[in-house]
Coordinates of C-alpha atoms in Angstrom, one line a residue:
Chain G
M199 CA -58.5 -46.8 111.9
I200 CA -60.1 -44.4 114.4
N201 CA -60.2 -41.7 111.7
L202 CA -62.0 -44.1 109.3
F203 CA -64.6 -45.2 111.9
F204 CA -65.1 -41.6 113.0
K205 CA -65.6 -40.5 109.3
I206 CA -68.1 -43.3 108.7
F207 CA -70.1 -42.5 111.8
A208 CA -70.0 -38.8 111.0
I209 CA -71.4 -39.4 107.5
F210 CA -74.0 -41.8 108.9
F211 CA -75.3 -39.4 111.6
S212 CA -75.1 -36.4 109.3
F213 CA -77.2 -38.2 106.6
F214 CA -79.8 -39.2 109.2
Y215 CA -80.0 -35.7 110.6
F216 CA -80.5 -34.4 107.0
L217 CA -83.4 -36.8 106.5
Y218 CA -84.8 -35.8 109.9
A219 CA -84.6 -32.1 108.9
I220 CA -86.5 -32.9 105.7
V221 CA -89.3 -34.6 107.7
L222 CA -89.3 -31.7 110.2
F223 CA -89.7 -29.2 107.3
Q224 CA -92.6 -31.2 105.9
Q225 CA -94.3 -31.4 109.2
S226 CA -93.8 -27.7 109.8
R227 CA -95.8 -27.1 106.6
V228 CA -98.5 -29.2 108.1
L229 CA -98.4 -27.2 111.3
V230 CA -98.7 -23.8 109.6
R231 CA -101.4 -25.1 107.3
T232 CA -103.5 -26.4 110.3
I233 CA -103.0 -23.2 112.4
K234 CA -102.2 -20.0 110.6
T235 CA -100.3 -17.6 112.9
E236 CA -98.2 -14.5 112.8
I237 CA -95.0 -16.5 112.9
D238 CA -95.7 -18.9 110.0
K239 CA -92.9 -17.5 107.8
W240 CA -90.4 -17.9 110.6
V241 CA -91.5 -21.5 111.3
I242 CA -90.9 -22.4 107.7
L243 CA -87.7 -20.4 107.5
I244 CA -86.1 -22.0 110.6
S245 CA -87.3 -25.5 109.7
G246 CA -85.8 -25.0 106.2
F247 CA -82.6 -23.7 107.6
Q248 CA -82.2 -27.0 109.4
I249 CA -82.1 -28.8 106.0
L250 CA -79.2 -26.5 105.1
L251 CA -77.5 -27.3 108.3
G252 CA -77.9 -31.0 107.6
F253 CA -76.5 -30.6 104.1
L254 CA -73.5 -28.6 105.6
L255 CA -72.9 -31.4 108.1
I256 CA -72.8 -34.0 105.4
F257 CA -70.4 -31.9 103.4
Y258 CA -68.1 -31.4 106.4
S259 CA -68.2 -35.0 107.4
L260 CA -67.1 -36.0 103.9
I261 CA -64.0 -33.8 104.1
L262 CA -63.0 -35.0 107.5
Chain H
M55 CA -94.2 -11.7 120.7
S56 CA -97.6 -11.6 122.4
S57 CA -98.5 -14.8 120.4
L58 CA -96.0 -16.7 122.6
K59 CA -98.3 -16.5 125.6
G60 CA -100.2 -19.4 127.1
F61 CA -103.5 -17.5 127.2
L62 CA -104.6 -15.2 124.4
L63 CA -107.9 -13.4 124.0
R64 CA -109.0 -12.8 120.4
P65 CA -105.8 -14.3 118.9
K66 CA -104.8 -13.4 115.4
I67 CA -104.9 -16.9 114.1
R68 CA -107.0 -19.0 111.8
V69 CA -107.4 -22.7 111.8
Q70 CA -107.8 -24.9 108.8
F71 CA -111.3 -26.2 109.7
Q72 CA -112.7 -22.9 110.9
Q73 CA -116.1 -22.2 109.6
E74 CA -117.1 -19.0 107.9
N75 CA -119.0 -17.4 110.8
E76 CA -116.9 -19.0 113.5
E77 CA -114.8 -16.6 115.6
I78 CA -112.0 -17.6 117.9
I79 CA -112.7 -16.1 121.3
F80 CA -109.5 -17.3 123.1
L81 CA -106.6 -19.7 122.9
V82 CA -104.8 -21.6 125.5
R83 CA -101.6 -23.6 125.5
A84 CA -99.4 -25.0 128.2
H85 CA -98.0 -22.4 130.6
P86 CA -94.6 -21.3 129.3
I87 CA -92.9 -22.2 132.6
T88 CA -93.8 -25.9 132.1
Q89 CA -91.4 -25.8 129.1
I90 CA -88.3 -25.0 131.1
F91 CA -87.3 -28.6 131.3
W92 CA -86.4 -29.0 127.6
I93 CA -84.3 -25.8 127.8
I94 CA -82.4 -27.2 130.7
N95 CA -82.0 -30.6 129.0
G96 CA -80.3 -28.9 126.1
F97 CA -77.7 -27.3 128.3
L98 CA -77.2 -30.5 130.1
I99 CA -76.5 -32.3 126.8
L100 CA -74.0 -29.6 125.9
I101 CA -72.2 -30.0 129.3
V102 CA -72.1 -33.8 129.0
V103 CA -70.7 -33.6 125.4
F104 CA -68.1 -31.0 126.5
I105 CA -66.9 -33.2 129.4
T106 CA -66.9 -36.4 127.2
L107 CA -65.0 -34.6 124.5
N108 CA -62.4 -33.4 127.0
V109 CA -61.8 -37.0 128.0
F110 CA -61.5 -38.3 124.4
S111 CA -59.7 -35.2 122.9
P112 CA -56.3 -36.9 122.9
Y113 CA -57.6 -39.5 120.4
L114 CA -59.2 -37.0 118.0
N115 CA -57.9 -34.3 115.7
A116 CA -59.1 -30.7 115.6
K117 CA -61.5 -31.3 112.6
Q118 CA -63.1 -34.2 114.4
I119 CA -63.5 -32.3 117.6
L120 CA -65.1 -29.4 115.7
F121 CA -67.5 -31.8 114.0
V122 CA -68.6 -33.2 117.3
Y123 CA -69.2 -29.7 118.7
L124 CA -71.0 -28.6 115.5
F125 CA -73.2 -31.7 115.5
T126 CA -74.0 -31.3 119.2
L127 CA -75.0 -27.7 118.8
I128 CA -77.1 -28.4 115.7
F129 CA -78.7 -31.4 117.5
I130 CA -79.6 -29.2 120.6
F131 CA -80.9 -26.4 118.3
S132 CA -83.1 -29.0 116.6
Y133 CA -84.3 -30.4 119.9
W134 CA -85.2 -27.0 121.2
W135 CA -86.9 -26.1 117.9
V136 CA -89.1 -29.3 117.9
S137 CA -89.9 -28.8 121.6
F138 CA -90.9 -25.2 120.9
L139 CA -93.1 -26.2 117.9
T140 CA -94.7 -28.9 119.9
W141 CA -95.6 -26.4 122.6
F142 CA -96.6 -23.6 120.3
F143 CA -98.9 -25.7 118.0
N144 CA -100.6 -27.8 120.8
V145 CA -103.5 -25.5 121.5
G146 CA -106.9 -25.3 122.9
L147 CA -109.3 -23.0 121.1
F148 CA -112.6 -21.6 122.2
T149 CA -114.8 -20.2 119.5
N150 CA -118.3 -18.8 119.5
Q151 CA -119.5 -22.3 118.4
R152 CA -117.3 -25.0 119.9
V153 CA -114.2 -26.0 121.9
I154 CA -111.3 -27.4 119.8
D155 CA -108.3 -29.2 121.1
I156 CA -105.4 -29.6 118.6
D157 CA -102.6 -31.9 119.6
F158 CA -99.5 -32.8 117.6
H159 CA -97.8 -35.9 119.0
Y160 CA -94.1 -35.9 118.1
L161 CA -95.1 -33.4 115.4
T162 CA -96.1 -36.2 113.1
Y163 CA -99.4 -37.3 114.5
K164 CA -102.2 -34.7 114.5
E165 CA -105.2 -35.1 116.7
V166 CA -108.1 -32.7 116.5
T167 CA -111.0 -32.9 119.0
S168 CA -113.9 -30.6 119.0
A169 CA -117.2 -30.3 120.9
R170 CA -120.0 -27.9 120.3
L171 CA -120.7 -25.5 123.1
D172 CA -124.3 -26.7 123.5
K173 CA -123.0 -30.2 124.2
I174 CA -120.8 -29.2 127.1
E175 CA -122.2 -30.5 130.4
D176 CA -119.5 -29.7 132.9
V177 CA -116.2 -27.9 133.2
T178 CA -113.8 -29.0 136.0
V179 CA -110.6 -27.3 137.0
K180 CA -107.8 -29.2 138.7
S181 CA -104.8 -27.4 140.0
G182 CA -102.4 -28.2 142.8
G183 CA -98.8 -28.4 143.7
F184 CA -96.0 -26.0 144.4
F185 CA -95.2 -24.7 140.9
P186 CA -98.8 -24.7 139.7
S187 CA -99.8 -22.5 142.7
I188 CA -96.9 -20.1 142.2
F189 CA -97.4 -19.7 138.4
N190 CA -101.2 -20.2 138.4
Y191 CA -101.6 -23.0 136.0
G192 CA -103.6 -26.2 136.0
N193 CA -105.8 -28.6 134.1
V194 CA -109.3 -27.9 132.7
F195 CA -111.6 -30.8 131.8
V196 CA -114.5 -30.2 129.6
Q197 CA -117.2 -32.9 129.8
T198 CA -119.6 -33.3 127.0
A199 CA -123.0 -35.0 126.7
G200 CA -123.5 -38.6 125.9
T201 CA -121.1 -40.1 123.4
E202 CA -119.3 -36.9 122.6
V203 CA -115.7 -36.9 123.4
N204 CA -114.4 -35.2 126.6
I205 CA -111.7 -32.6 126.1
E206 CA -108.9 -31.8 128.5
F207 CA -106.4 -29.0 128.6
I208 CA -103.2 -29.7 130.5
N209 CA -101.1 -27.1 132.4
I210 CA -102.9 -24.1 131.0
P211 CA -102.5 -20.7 132.7
Q212 CA -105.3 -19.1 134.7
P213 CA -107.5 -22.2 134.7
E214 CA -110.2 -20.6 136.8
K215 CA -110.5 -17.7 134.4
V216 CA -110.7 -20.2 131.5
K217 CA -113.6 -21.9 133.3
E218 CA -115.3 -18.6 133.9
I219 CA -115.0 -17.7 130.2
I220 CA -116.3 -21.1 129.1
N221 CA -119.3 -20.7 131.3
Q222 CA -120.0 -17.3 129.8
L223 CA -119.8 -18.8 126.3
L224 CA -122.2 -21.6 127.0
P225 CA -125.8 -21.2 125.7
R226 CA -128.0 -19.4 128.3
N227 CA -130.5 -22.2 128.7
K228 CA -127.9 -24.5 130.3

């Protein structure tokens, strides 16, 4: 029973983190569009990387 | 890495609404030392999760414990990243034409305030306290004429120097 609850919560939180990462990526694009700096590419890269992390979290939570 | 400072003369940046003949003289953002708290918070979260996981580890298997650690680390990384972006992109800009304050509240709400240099009536510096004195940061309030909005820059480094530069930028007949 604990395993089932844990898996449900893991999928739930992973999915919401994935959505949050997508929003963060979109907002990062707004940021670099508003103020163009030397680190624009890094901002987009790291924000995009979080979408990948979210996806990996979902995948791992599914195989728990 | 010079772009990570709180005070930059002639920064290599360009803003979306910058006019053709408008040149950014200097940029200010909150003093880096004022950002220490979110860094410490991240480590505190890690410690709390580590202690909590040690208490509940008899009830969880290895995969589940690994998931909790992974999720915590990713969460803390994300928290640090958002905090960094909030600090980095909340800036005050002084151009040869106006003063611009760009604020991103929770990254999703953008607020841009600007005032032409010839509308500036008064510049006030407020600085006090133990850490502001040691690290030389404070608040600069830019008051403008009439119905124009007032602009304030919070916890910026070298506030007296900022005031001095603003006064130099103001039109001579003021």
